[in-house]
PDB file of C-alpha atoms in Angstrom:
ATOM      1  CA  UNK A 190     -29.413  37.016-149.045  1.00 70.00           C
ATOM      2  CA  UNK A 191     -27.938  36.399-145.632  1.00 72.00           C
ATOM      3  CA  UNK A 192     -24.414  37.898-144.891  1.00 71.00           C
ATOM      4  CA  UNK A 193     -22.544  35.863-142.644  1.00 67.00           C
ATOM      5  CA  UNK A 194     -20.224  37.906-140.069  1.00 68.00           C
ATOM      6  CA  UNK A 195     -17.247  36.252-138.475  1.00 71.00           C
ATOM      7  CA  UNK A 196     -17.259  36.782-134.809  1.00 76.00           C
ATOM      8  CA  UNK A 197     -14.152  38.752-133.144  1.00 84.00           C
ATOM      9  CA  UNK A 198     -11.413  36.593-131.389  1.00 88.00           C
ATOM     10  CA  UNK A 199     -11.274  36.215-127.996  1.00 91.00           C
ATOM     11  CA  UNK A 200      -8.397  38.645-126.559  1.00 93.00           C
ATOM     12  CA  UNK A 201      -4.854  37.116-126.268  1.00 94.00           C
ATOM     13  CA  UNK A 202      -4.655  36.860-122.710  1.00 95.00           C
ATOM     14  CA  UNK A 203      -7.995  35.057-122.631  1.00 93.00           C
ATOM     15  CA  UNK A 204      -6.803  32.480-120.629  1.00 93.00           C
ATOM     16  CA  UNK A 205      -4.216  32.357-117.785  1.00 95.00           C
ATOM     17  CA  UNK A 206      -1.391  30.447-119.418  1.00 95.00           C
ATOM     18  CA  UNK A 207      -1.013  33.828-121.804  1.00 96.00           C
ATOM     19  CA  UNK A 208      -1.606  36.579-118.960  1.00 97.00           C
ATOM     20  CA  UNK A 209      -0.412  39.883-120.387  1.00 97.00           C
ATOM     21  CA  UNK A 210       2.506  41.266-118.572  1.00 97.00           C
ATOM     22  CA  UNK A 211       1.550  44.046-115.645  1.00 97.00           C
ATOM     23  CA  UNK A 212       4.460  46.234-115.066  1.00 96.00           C
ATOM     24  CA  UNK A 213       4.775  47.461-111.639  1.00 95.00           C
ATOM     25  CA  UNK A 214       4.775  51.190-112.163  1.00 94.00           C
ATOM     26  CA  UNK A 215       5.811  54.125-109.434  1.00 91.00           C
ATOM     27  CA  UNK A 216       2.967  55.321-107.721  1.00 90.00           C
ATOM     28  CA  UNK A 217       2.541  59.057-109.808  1.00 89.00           C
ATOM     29  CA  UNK A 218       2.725  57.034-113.250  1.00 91.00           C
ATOM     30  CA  UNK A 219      -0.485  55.541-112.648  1.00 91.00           C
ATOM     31  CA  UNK A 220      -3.096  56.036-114.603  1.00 92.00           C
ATOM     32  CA  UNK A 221      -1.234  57.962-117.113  1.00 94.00           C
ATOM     33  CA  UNK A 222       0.588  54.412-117.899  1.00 95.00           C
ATOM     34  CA  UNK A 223      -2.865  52.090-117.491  1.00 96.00           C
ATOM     35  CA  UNK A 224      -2.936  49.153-119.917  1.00 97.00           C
ATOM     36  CA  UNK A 225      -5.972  49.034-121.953  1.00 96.00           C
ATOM     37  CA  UNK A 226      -8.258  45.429-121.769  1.00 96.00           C
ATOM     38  CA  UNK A 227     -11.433  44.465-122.979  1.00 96.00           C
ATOM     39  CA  UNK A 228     -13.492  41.494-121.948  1.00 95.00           C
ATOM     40  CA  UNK A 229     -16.457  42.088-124.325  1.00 93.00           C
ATOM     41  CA  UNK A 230     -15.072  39.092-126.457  1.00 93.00           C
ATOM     42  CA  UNK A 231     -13.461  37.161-123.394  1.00 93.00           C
ATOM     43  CA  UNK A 232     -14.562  33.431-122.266  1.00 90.00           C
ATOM     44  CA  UNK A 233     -14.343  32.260-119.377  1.00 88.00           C
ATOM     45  CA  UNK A 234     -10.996  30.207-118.139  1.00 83.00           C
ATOM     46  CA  UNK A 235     -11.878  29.691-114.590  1.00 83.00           C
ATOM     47  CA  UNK A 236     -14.497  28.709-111.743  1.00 83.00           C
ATOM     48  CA  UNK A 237     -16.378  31.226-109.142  1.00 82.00           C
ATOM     49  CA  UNK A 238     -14.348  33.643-107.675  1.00 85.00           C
ATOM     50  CA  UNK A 239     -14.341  33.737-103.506  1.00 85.00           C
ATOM     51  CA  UNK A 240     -16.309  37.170-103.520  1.00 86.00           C
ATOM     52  CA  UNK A 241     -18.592  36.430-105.921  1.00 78.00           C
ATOM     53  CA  UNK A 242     -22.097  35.247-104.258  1.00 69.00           C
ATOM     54  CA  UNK A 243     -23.935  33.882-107.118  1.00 67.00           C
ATOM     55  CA  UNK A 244     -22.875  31.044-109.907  1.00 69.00           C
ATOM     56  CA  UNK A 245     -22.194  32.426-113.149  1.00 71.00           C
ATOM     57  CA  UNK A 246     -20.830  32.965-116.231  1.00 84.00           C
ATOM     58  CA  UNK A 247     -17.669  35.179-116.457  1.00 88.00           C
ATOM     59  CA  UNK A 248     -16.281  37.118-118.964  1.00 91.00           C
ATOM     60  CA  UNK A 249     -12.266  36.730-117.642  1.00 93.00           C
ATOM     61  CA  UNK A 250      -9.143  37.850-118.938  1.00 96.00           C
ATOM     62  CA  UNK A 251      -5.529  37.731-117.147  1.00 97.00           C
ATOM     63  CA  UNK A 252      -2.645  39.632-116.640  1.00 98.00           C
ATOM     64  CA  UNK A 253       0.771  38.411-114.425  1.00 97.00           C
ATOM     65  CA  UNK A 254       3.116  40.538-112.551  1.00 96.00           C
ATOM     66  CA  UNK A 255       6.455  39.687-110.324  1.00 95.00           C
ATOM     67  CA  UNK A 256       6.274  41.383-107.151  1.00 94.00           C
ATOM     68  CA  UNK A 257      10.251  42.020-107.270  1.00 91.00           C
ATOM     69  CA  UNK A 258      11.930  43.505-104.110  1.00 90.00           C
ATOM     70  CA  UNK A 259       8.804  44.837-102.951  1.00 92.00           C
ATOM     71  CA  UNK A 260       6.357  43.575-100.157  1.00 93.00           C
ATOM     72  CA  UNK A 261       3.210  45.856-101.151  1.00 94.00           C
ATOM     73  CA  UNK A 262       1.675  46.167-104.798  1.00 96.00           C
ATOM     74  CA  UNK A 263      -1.391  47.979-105.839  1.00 96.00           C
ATOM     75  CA  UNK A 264      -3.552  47.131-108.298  1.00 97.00           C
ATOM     76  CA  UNK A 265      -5.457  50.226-109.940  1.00 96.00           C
ATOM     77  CA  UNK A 266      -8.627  49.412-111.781  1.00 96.00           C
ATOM     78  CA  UNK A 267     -11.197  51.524-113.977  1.00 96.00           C
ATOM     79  CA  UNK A 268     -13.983  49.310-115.284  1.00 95.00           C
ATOM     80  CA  UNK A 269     -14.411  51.425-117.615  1.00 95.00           C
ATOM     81  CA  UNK A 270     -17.895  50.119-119.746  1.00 95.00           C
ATOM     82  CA  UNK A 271     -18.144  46.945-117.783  1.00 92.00           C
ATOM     83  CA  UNK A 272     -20.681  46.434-115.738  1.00 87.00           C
ATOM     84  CA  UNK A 273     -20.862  43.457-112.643  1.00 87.00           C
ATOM     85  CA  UNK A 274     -16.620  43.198-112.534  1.00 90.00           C
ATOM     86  CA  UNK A 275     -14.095  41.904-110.153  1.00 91.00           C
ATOM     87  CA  UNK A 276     -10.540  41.956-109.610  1.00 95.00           C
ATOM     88  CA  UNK A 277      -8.942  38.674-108.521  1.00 95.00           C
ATOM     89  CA  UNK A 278      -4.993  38.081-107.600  1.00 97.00           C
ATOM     90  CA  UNK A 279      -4.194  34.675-107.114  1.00 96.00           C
ATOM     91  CA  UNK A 280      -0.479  33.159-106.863  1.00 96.00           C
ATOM     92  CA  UNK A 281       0.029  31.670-110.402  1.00 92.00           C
ATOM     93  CA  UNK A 282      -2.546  30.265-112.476  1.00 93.00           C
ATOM     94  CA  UNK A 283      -4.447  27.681-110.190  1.00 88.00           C
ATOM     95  CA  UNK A 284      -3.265  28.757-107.036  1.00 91.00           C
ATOM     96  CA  UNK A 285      -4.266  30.506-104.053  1.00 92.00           C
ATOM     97  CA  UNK A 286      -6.532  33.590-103.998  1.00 94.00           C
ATOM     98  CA  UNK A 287      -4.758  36.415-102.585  1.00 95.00           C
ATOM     99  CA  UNK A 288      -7.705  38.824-103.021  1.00 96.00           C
ATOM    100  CA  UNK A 289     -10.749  39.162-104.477  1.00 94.00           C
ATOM    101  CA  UNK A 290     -13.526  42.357-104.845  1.00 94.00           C
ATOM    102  CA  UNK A 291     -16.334  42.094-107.014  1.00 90.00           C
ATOM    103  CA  UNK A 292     -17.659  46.409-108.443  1.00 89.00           C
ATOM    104  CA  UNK A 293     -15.334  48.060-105.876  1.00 87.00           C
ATOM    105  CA  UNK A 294     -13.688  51.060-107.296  1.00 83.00           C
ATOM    106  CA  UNK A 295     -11.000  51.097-104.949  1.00 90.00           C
ATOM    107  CA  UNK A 296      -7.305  50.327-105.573  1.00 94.00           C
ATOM    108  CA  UNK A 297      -6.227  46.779-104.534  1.00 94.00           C
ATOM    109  CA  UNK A 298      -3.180  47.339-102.275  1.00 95.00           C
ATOM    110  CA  UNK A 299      -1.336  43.725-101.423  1.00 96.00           C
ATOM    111  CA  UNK A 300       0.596  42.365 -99.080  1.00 95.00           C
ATOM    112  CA  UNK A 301       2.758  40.227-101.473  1.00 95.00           C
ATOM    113  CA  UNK A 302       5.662  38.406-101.034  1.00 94.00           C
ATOM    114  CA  UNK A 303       9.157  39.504-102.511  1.00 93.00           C
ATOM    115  CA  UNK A 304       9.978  37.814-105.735  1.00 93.00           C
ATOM    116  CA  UNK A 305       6.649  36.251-106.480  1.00 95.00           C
ATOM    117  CA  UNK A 306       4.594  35.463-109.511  1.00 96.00           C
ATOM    118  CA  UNK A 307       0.826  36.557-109.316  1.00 97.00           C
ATOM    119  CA  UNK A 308      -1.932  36.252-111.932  1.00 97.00           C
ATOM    120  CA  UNK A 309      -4.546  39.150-112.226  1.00 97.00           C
ATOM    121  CA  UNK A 310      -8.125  37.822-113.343  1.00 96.00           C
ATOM    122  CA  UNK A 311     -10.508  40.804-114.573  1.00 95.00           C
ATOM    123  CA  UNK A 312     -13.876  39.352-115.044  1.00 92.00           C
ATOM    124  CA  UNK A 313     -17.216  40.262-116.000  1.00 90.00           C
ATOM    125  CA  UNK A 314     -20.345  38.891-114.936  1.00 88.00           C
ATOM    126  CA  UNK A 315     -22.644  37.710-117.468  1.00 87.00           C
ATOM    127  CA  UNK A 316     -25.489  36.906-115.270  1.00 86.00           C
ATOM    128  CA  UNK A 317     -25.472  40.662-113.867  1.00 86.00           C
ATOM    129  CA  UNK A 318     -23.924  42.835-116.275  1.00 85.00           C
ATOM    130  CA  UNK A 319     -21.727  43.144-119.991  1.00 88.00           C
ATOM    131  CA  UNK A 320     -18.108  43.185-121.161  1.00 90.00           C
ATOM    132  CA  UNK A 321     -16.648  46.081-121.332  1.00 94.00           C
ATOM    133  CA  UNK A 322     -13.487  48.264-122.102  1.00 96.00           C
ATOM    134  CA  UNK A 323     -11.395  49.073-118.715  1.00 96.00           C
ATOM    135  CA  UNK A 324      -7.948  50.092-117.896  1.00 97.00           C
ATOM    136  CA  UNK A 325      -5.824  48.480-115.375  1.00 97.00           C
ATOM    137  CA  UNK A 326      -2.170  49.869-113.748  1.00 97.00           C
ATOM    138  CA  UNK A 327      -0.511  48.628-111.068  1.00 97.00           C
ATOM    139  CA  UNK A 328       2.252  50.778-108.651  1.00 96.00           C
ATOM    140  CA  UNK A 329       4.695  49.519-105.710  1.00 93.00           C
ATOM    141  CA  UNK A 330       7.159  51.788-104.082  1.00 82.00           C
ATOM    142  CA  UNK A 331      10.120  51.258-105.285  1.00 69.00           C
ATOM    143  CA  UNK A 332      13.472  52.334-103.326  1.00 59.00           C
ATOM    144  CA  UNK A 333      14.542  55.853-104.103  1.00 53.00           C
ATOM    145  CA  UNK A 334      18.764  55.057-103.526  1.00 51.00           C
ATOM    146  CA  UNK A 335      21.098  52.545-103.661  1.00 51.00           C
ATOM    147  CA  UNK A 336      20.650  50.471-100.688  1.00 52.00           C
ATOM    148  CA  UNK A 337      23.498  49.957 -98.453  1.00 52.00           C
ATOM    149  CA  UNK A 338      26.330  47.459 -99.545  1.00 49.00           C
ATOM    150  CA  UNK A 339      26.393  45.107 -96.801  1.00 51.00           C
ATOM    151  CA  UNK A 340      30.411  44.129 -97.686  1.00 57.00           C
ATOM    152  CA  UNK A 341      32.768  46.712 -95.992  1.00 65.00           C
ATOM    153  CA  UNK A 342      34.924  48.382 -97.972  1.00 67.00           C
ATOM    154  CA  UNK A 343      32.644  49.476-100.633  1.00 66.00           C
ATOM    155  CA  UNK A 344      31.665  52.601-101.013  1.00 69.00           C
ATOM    156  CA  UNK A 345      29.013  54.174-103.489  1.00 71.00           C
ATOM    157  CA  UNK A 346      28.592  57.359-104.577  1.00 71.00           C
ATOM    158  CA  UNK A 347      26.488  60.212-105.117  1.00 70.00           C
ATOM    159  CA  UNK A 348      23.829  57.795-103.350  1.00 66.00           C
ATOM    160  CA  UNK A 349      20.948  58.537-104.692  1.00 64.00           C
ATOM    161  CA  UNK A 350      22.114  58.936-108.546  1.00 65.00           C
ATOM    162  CA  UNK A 351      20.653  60.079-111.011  1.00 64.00           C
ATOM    163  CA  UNK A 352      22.093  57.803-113.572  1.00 65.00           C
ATOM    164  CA  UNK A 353      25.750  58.401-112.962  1.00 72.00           C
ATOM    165  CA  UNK A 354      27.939  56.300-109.668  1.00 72.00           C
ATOM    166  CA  UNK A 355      31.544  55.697-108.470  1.00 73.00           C
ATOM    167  CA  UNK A 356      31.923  52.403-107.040  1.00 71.00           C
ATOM    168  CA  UNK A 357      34.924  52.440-104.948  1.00 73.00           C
ATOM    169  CA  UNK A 358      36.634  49.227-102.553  1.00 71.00           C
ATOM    170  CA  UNK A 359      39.634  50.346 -99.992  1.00 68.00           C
ATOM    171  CA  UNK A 360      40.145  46.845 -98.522  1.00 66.00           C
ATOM    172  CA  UNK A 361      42.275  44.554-100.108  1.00 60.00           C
ATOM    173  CA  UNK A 362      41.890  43.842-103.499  1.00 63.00           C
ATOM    174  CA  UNK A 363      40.558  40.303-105.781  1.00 63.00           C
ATOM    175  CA  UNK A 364      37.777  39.347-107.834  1.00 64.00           C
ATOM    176  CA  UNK A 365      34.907  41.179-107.120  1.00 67.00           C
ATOM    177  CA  UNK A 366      30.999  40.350-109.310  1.00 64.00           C
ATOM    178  CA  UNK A 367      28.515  43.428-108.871  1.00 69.00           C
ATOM    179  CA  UNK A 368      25.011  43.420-109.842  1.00 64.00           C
ATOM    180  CA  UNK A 369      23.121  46.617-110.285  1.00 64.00           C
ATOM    181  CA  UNK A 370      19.573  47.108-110.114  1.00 59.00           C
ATOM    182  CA  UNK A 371      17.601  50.143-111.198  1.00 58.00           C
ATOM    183  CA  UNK A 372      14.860  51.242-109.430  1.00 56.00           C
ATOM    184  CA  UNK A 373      12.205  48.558-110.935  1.00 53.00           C
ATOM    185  CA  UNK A 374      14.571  45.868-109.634  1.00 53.00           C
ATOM    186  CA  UNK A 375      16.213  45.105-113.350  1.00 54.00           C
ATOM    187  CA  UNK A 376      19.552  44.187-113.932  1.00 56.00           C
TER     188      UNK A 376
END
């Protein structure tokens, strides 16, 4: 009697289009909030890489971050069980590589633009090595107060807070829209 097995599905951010959400993350909550991945039942969604040397077969999946306010990102990667893996940032799905190391365990640090969309590519090389389990965080340095109201006037108050502010405007009075951000860059 043969017993027939399904095979696992491919993970859900096997292909760019669904890239799993990276959260930008301050710099002492990394690895303790790493996102878990797997590519041991990943395809592969896209061509060689720029730093790989050989042709080959990769086992990819994709995560996507917004840089926000912020002008450096790192990208924190433990491979985990993989073995012949690389860490790719390009802007958006298709477009330009922004980096690209193939089994370095150093942190990626980026010089990103503010306010941009990148995708993250984790691959492993089948011609080399195996999936594997990994984790993957990435940090920025986010702004530690209030940054200066540009509008004279206002003043804001205890600066930094710690969850509690006084907004106050002594010039002449009318319709006023504020916006406030907490340190991530959310409204």
């Amino acid at each position: 009697t043969v017993v027939a097995t399904a095979c696992p599905p491919p993970p859900s951010n096997d292909d760019c289009v669904n890239a799993t959400q990276l959260p930008l993350n301050l710099i002492l909550d990394c690895p303790a909030n790493s996102l878990p991945g797997s590519t041991i039942t990943a395809t592969q969604d896209a061509g060689d890489p720029g730093c790989e040397s050989a042709s080959g077969t990769y086992q990819d999946v994709w995560y996507t971050f917004n840089s926000g306010s912020n002008t450096s990102v790192t990208i924190n990667f433990d491979p985990g069980t993989m073995t012949s893996w690389a860490v790719v940032v390009n802007l958006g799905c298709g477009g330009g590589e922004v980096y690209c190391a193939a089994d370095n365990n150093t942190p990626a640090v980026l010089a990103v633009d503010p306010n941009t969309d990148y995708v993250v590519r984790i691959y492993s090389n089948t011609e080399f090595g195996v999936g594997g389990d990994f984790a993957i965080c990435a940090t920025a340095d986010f702004p530690t107060s209030i940054q200066p109201l540009s509008t004279e006037g206002w003043q804001v108050s205890p600066n930094p807070s710690d969850g509690g502010l006084t907004l106050k405007n002594t010039s002449a009075g009318g319709q006023v829209r504020i916006t406030l951000l907490d340190m991530v860059g959310r409204t």
